[in-house]
PDB file of C-alpha atoms in Angstrom:
ATOM      1  CA  MET A   1       8.931   8.858 -49.462  1.00 78.00           C
ATOM      2  CA  VAL A   2       6.236  11.495 -49.230  1.00 86.00           C
ATOM      3  CA  PRO A   3       5.336  12.959 -52.638  1.00 83.00           C
ATOM      4  CA  LYS A   4       6.168  16.657 -52.800  1.00 85.00           C
ATOM      5  CA  ASN A   5       2.562  17.581 -53.550  1.00 87.00           C
ATOM      6  CA  LYS A   6       1.390  15.875 -50.327  1.00 91.00           C
ATOM      7  CA  TRP A   7       3.652  17.635 -47.792  1.00 94.00           C
ATOM      8  CA  ARG A   8       0.894  20.053 -46.746  1.00 95.00           C
ATOM      9  CA  GLU A   9      -1.516  17.245 -45.796  1.00 94.00           C
ATOM     10  CA  TYR A  10       1.295  15.170 -44.282  1.00 95.00           C
ATOM     11  CA  GLY A  11       2.127  18.049 -41.942  1.00 97.00           C
ATOM     12  CA  TYR A  12      -1.537  18.567 -41.126  1.00 97.00           C
ATOM     13  CA  ALA A  13      -1.794  14.912 -40.088  1.00 96.00           C
ATOM     14  CA  LEU A  14       1.293  15.242 -37.878  1.00 97.00           C
ATOM     15  CA  LEU A  15      -0.099  18.408 -36.281  1.00 98.00           C
ATOM     16  CA  THR A  16      -3.433  16.714 -35.626  1.00 97.00           C
ATOM     17  CA  ILE A  17      -1.716  13.798 -33.890  1.00 97.00           C
ATOM     18  CA  ALA A  18       0.754  15.908 -31.886  1.00 97.00           C
ATOM     19  CA  GLY A  19      -2.039  18.307 -30.921  1.00 97.00           C
ATOM     20  CA  SER A  20      -4.304  15.592 -29.583  1.00 96.00           C
ATOM     21  CA  ASP A  21      -3.219  16.440 -26.034  1.00 95.00           C
ATOM     22  CA  GLY A  22      -4.737  19.903 -26.514  1.00 94.00           C
ATOM     23  CA  MET A  23      -1.704  21.759 -27.826  1.00 95.00           C
ATOM     24  CA  VAL A  24       1.214  21.633 -30.194  1.00 97.00           C
ATOM     25  CA  SER A  25       4.141  22.716 -28.046  1.00 96.00           C
ATOM     26  CA  ASP A  26       6.899  24.963 -29.367  1.00 97.00           C
ATOM     27  CA  PRO A  27       9.396  22.069 -29.570  1.00 97.00           C
ATOM     28  CA  GLU A  28       6.870  19.955 -31.476  1.00 97.00           C
ATOM     29  CA  LEU A  29       6.116  22.764 -33.930  1.00 97.00           C
ATOM     30  CA  GLU A  30       9.830  23.503 -34.346  1.00 97.00           C
ATOM     31  CA  TRP A  31      10.500  19.834 -35.044  1.00 97.00           C
ATOM     32  CA  LEU A  32       8.014  20.035 -37.932  1.00 97.00           C
ATOM     33  CA  THR A  33       8.579  23.542 -39.290  1.00 96.00           C
ATOM     34  CA  LEU A  34      12.336  23.791 -38.812  1.00 95.00           C
ATOM     35  CA  ASP A  35      13.962  20.390 -38.426  1.00 95.00           C
ATOM     36  CA  MET A  36      11.892  18.211 -40.736  1.00 95.00           C
ATOM     37  CA  ALA A  37      10.949  20.944 -43.218  1.00 95.00           C
ATOM     38  CA  ARG A  38      14.576  21.926 -43.693  1.00 94.00           C
ATOM     39  CA  GLU A  39      15.742  18.323 -43.908  1.00 93.00           C
ATOM     40  CA  VAL A  40      13.351  17.440 -46.733  1.00 93.00           C
ATOM     41  CA  GLY A  41      13.074  20.850 -48.418  1.00 94.00           C
ATOM     42  CA  VAL A  42       9.454  21.784 -47.749  1.00 95.00           C
ATOM     43  CA  ASP A  43       8.401  25.096 -49.343  1.00 94.00           C
ATOM     44  CA  GLU A  44       7.998  28.105 -47.051  1.00 95.00           C
ATOM     45  CA  GLU A  45       4.383  28.493 -48.189  1.00 96.00           C
ATOM     46  CA  ILE A  46       3.564  25.031 -46.844  1.00 96.00           C
ATOM     47  CA  VAL A  47       5.413  25.737 -43.586  1.00 97.00           C
ATOM     48  CA  ALA A  48       3.340  28.913 -43.189  1.00 97.00           C
ATOM     49  CA  ASP A  49       0.164  26.885 -43.751  1.00 97.00           C
ATOM     50  CA  TRP A  50       1.260  24.419 -41.075  1.00 97.00           C
ATOM     51  CA  GLU A  51       1.787  27.251 -38.616  1.00 96.00           C
ATOM     52  CA  GLU A  52      -1.775  28.490 -39.216  1.00 96.00           C
ATOM     53  CA  PHE A  53      -3.460  25.073 -39.284  1.00 97.00           C
ATOM     54  CA  ASP A  54      -6.377  24.477 -36.875  1.00 97.00           C
ATOM     55  CA  PHE A  55      -5.405  21.001 -35.665  1.00 96.00           C
ATOM     56  CA  GLU A  56      -8.188  20.930 -33.065  1.00 95.00           C
ATOM     57  CA  SER A  57     -10.927  20.776 -35.692  1.00 96.00           C
ATOM     58  CA  ALA A  58      -9.140  18.359 -38.034  1.00 95.00           C
ATOM     59  CA  GLU A  59     -10.151  14.738 -38.511  1.00 94.00           C
ATOM     60  CA  LEU A  60      -7.533  12.114 -39.359  1.00 94.00           C
ATOM     61  CA  ASP A  61      -9.966  10.177 -41.557  1.00 92.00           C
ATOM     62  CA  GLU A  62     -10.537  13.246 -43.709  1.00 92.00           C
ATOM     63  CA  LEU A  63      -6.827  14.042 -43.903  1.00 92.00           C
ATOM     64  CA  PHE A  64      -5.945  10.491 -44.891  1.00 91.00           C
ATOM     65  CA  ASN A  65      -8.717  10.493 -47.510  1.00 88.00           C
ATOM     66  CA  SER A  66      -6.845  13.308 -49.272  1.00 84.00           C
ATOM     67  CA  PHE A  67      -4.172  10.737 -50.154  1.00 82.00           C
ATOM     68  CA  ASN A  68      -4.920   7.959 -52.590  1.00 75.00           C
ATOM     69  CA  SER A  69      -4.395   4.513 -51.105  1.00 72.00           C
ATOM     70  CA  SER A  70      -1.415   3.560 -53.276  1.00 73.00           C
ATOM     71  CA  THR A  71       0.359   6.836 -52.449  1.00 74.00           C
ATOM     72  CA  LEU A  72      -0.356   6.474 -48.739  1.00 75.00           C
ATOM     73  CA  ALA A  73       0.889   2.889 -48.681  1.00 77.00           C
ATOM     74  CA  GLY A  74       4.317   4.197 -49.687  1.00 79.00           C
ATOM     75  CA  PHE A  75       4.757   6.256 -46.537  1.00 89.00           C
ATOM     76  CA  ASN A  76       2.211   5.154 -43.943  1.00 92.00           C
ATOM     77  CA  THR A  77       4.789   3.742 -41.521  1.00 94.00           C
ATOM     78  CA  LEU A  78       6.955   6.825 -42.042  1.00 94.00           C
ATOM     79  CA  LEU A  79       3.985   8.975 -41.036  1.00 96.00           C
ATOM     80  CA  ILE A  80       3.597   6.998 -37.800  1.00 97.00           C
ATOM     81  CA  TYR A  81       7.353   7.255 -37.143  1.00 97.00           C
ATOM     82  CA  ASP A  82       7.323  11.021 -37.726  1.00 97.00           C
ATOM     83  CA  ALA A  83       4.168  11.436 -35.618  1.00 98.00           C
ATOM     84  CA  ILE A  84       5.861   9.727 -32.665  1.00 98.00           C
ATOM     85  CA  ARG A  85       9.053  11.762 -33.115  1.00 97.00           C
ATOM     86  CA  MET A  86       7.105  15.024 -33.338  1.00 97.00           C
ATOM     87  CA  SER A  87       4.848  14.147 -30.400  1.00 97.00           C
ATOM     88  CA  SER A  88       7.942  13.333 -28.333  1.00 96.00           C
ATOM     89  CA  ALA A  89       9.890  16.459 -29.337  1.00 95.00           C
ATOM     90  CA  ASP A  90       8.859  18.280 -26.159  1.00 94.00           C
ATOM     91  CA  GLY A  91      10.147  15.442 -23.983  1.00 93.00           C
ATOM     92  CA  GLU A  92       6.698  13.985 -23.332  1.00 94.00           C
ATOM     93  CA  TYR A  93       4.803  11.460 -25.432  1.00 96.00           C
ATOM     94  CA  ALA A  94       1.422  12.152 -23.827  1.00 95.00           C
ATOM     95  CA  LEU A  95      -1.206   9.438 -23.471  1.00 96.00           C
ATOM     96  CA  GLU A  96      -3.554  11.343 -25.819  1.00 97.00           C
ATOM     97  CA  GLU A  97      -0.811  11.556 -28.444  1.00 97.00           C
ATOM     98  CA  LYS A  98      -0.072   7.858 -28.097  1.00 97.00           C
ATOM     99  CA  GLU A  99      -3.758   7.011 -28.449  1.00 97.00           C
ATOM    100  CA  GLN A 100      -4.014   9.213 -31.547  1.00 97.00           C
ATOM    101  CA  VAL A 101      -0.926   7.538 -33.050  1.00 98.00           C
ATOM    102  CA  HIS A 102      -2.550   4.152 -32.528  1.00 97.00           C
ATOM    103  CA  GLU A 103      -5.810   5.427 -34.051  1.00 96.00           C
ATOM    104  CA  ALA A 104      -3.901   6.749 -37.069  1.00 96.00           C
ATOM    105  CA  ALA A 105      -2.186   3.372 -37.413  1.00 96.00           C
ATOM    106  CA  ARG A 106      -5.548   1.610 -37.276  1.00 95.00           C
ATOM    107  CA  ILE A 107      -6.894   3.858 -40.063  1.00 93.00           C
ATOM    108  CA  LEU A 108      -3.714   3.239 -42.075  1.00 93.00           C
ATOM    109  CA  HIS A 109      -3.936  -0.548 -41.546  1.00 92.00           C
ATOM    110  CA  ILE A 110      -0.665  -0.734 -39.629  1.00 95.00           C
ATOM    111  CA  ALA A 111      -0.504  -3.597 -37.148  1.00 96.00           C
ATOM    112  CA  PRO A 112      -0.304  -2.658 -33.451  1.00 97.00           C
ATOM    113  CA  GLU A 113       2.949  -4.589 -33.036  1.00 98.00           C
ATOM    114  CA  VAL A 114       4.519  -2.464 -35.789  1.00 97.00           C
ATOM    115  CA  VAL A 115       3.505   0.700 -33.927  1.00 98.00           C
ATOM    116  CA  ILE A 116       5.028  -0.673 -30.718  1.00 98.00           C
ATOM    117  CA  ALA A 117       8.252  -1.439 -32.612  1.00 98.00           C
ATOM    118  CA  ILE A 118       8.339   2.101 -34.041  1.00 98.00           C
ATOM    119  CA  GLU A 119       7.756   3.566 -30.557  1.00 98.00           C
ATOM    120  CA  ALA A 120      10.659   1.464 -29.265  1.00 98.00           C
ATOM    121  CA  LEU A 121      12.852   2.660 -32.137  1.00 98.00           C
ATOM    122  CA  VAL A 122      12.098   6.308 -31.309  1.00 97.00           C
ATOM    123  CA  ASP A 123      12.863   5.631 -27.623  1.00 97.00           C
ATOM    124  CA  LEU A 124      16.162   4.018 -28.607  1.00 97.00           C
ATOM    125  CA  GLU A 125      17.088   6.943 -30.864  1.00 96.00           C
ATOM    126  CA  GLN A 126      16.314   9.428 -28.089  1.00 94.00           C
ATOM    127  CA  ALA A 127      18.400   7.448 -25.596  1.00 95.00           C
ATOM    128  CA  ALA A 128      21.300   7.312 -28.058  1.00 96.00           C
ATOM    129  CA  ASN A 129      21.081  11.090 -28.576  1.00 93.00           C
ATOM    130  CA  LYS A 130      21.131  11.709 -24.814  1.00 93.00           C
ATOM    131  CA  LEU A 131      24.115   9.400 -24.425  1.00 96.00           C
ATOM    132  CA  ARG A 132      25.983  11.123 -27.272  1.00 95.00           C
ATOM    133  CA  LEU A 133      25.363  14.540 -25.690  1.00 94.00           C
ATOM    134  CA  THR A 134      26.540  13.257 -22.307  1.00 95.00           C
ATOM    135  CA  ILE A 135      29.721  11.709 -23.650  1.00 96.00           C
ATOM    136  CA  LEU A 136      30.667  14.319 -26.220  1.00 90.00           C
TER     137      LEU A 136
END
């Protein structure tokens, strides 16, 4: 679980990854600022900071350095999972986003095969959601 005092930086990392294709689309931003923020109870002040964040000038190394290693180890795979979900929220997991996810995983010492498994999980969840909407 992400410590409450690290939500700001966690969101900044997600924005930096999702924005690696040159933009954070409305669906991607809504996934972060509405869906996820509401689900986990992120303060409005942090959400406002996310909305103003300059993801184009951010560096993942610097963002990850704001976490101590033991804290980060508790949610590093969750960050990759959320980054893929956010980057896919607009219906396209762009090559630049995928490359940035893999770079983040490298920095976080997550094995490439784990990233591939997480990508497959997100694909499976999206397919299940589409099927549910079609049937129901």
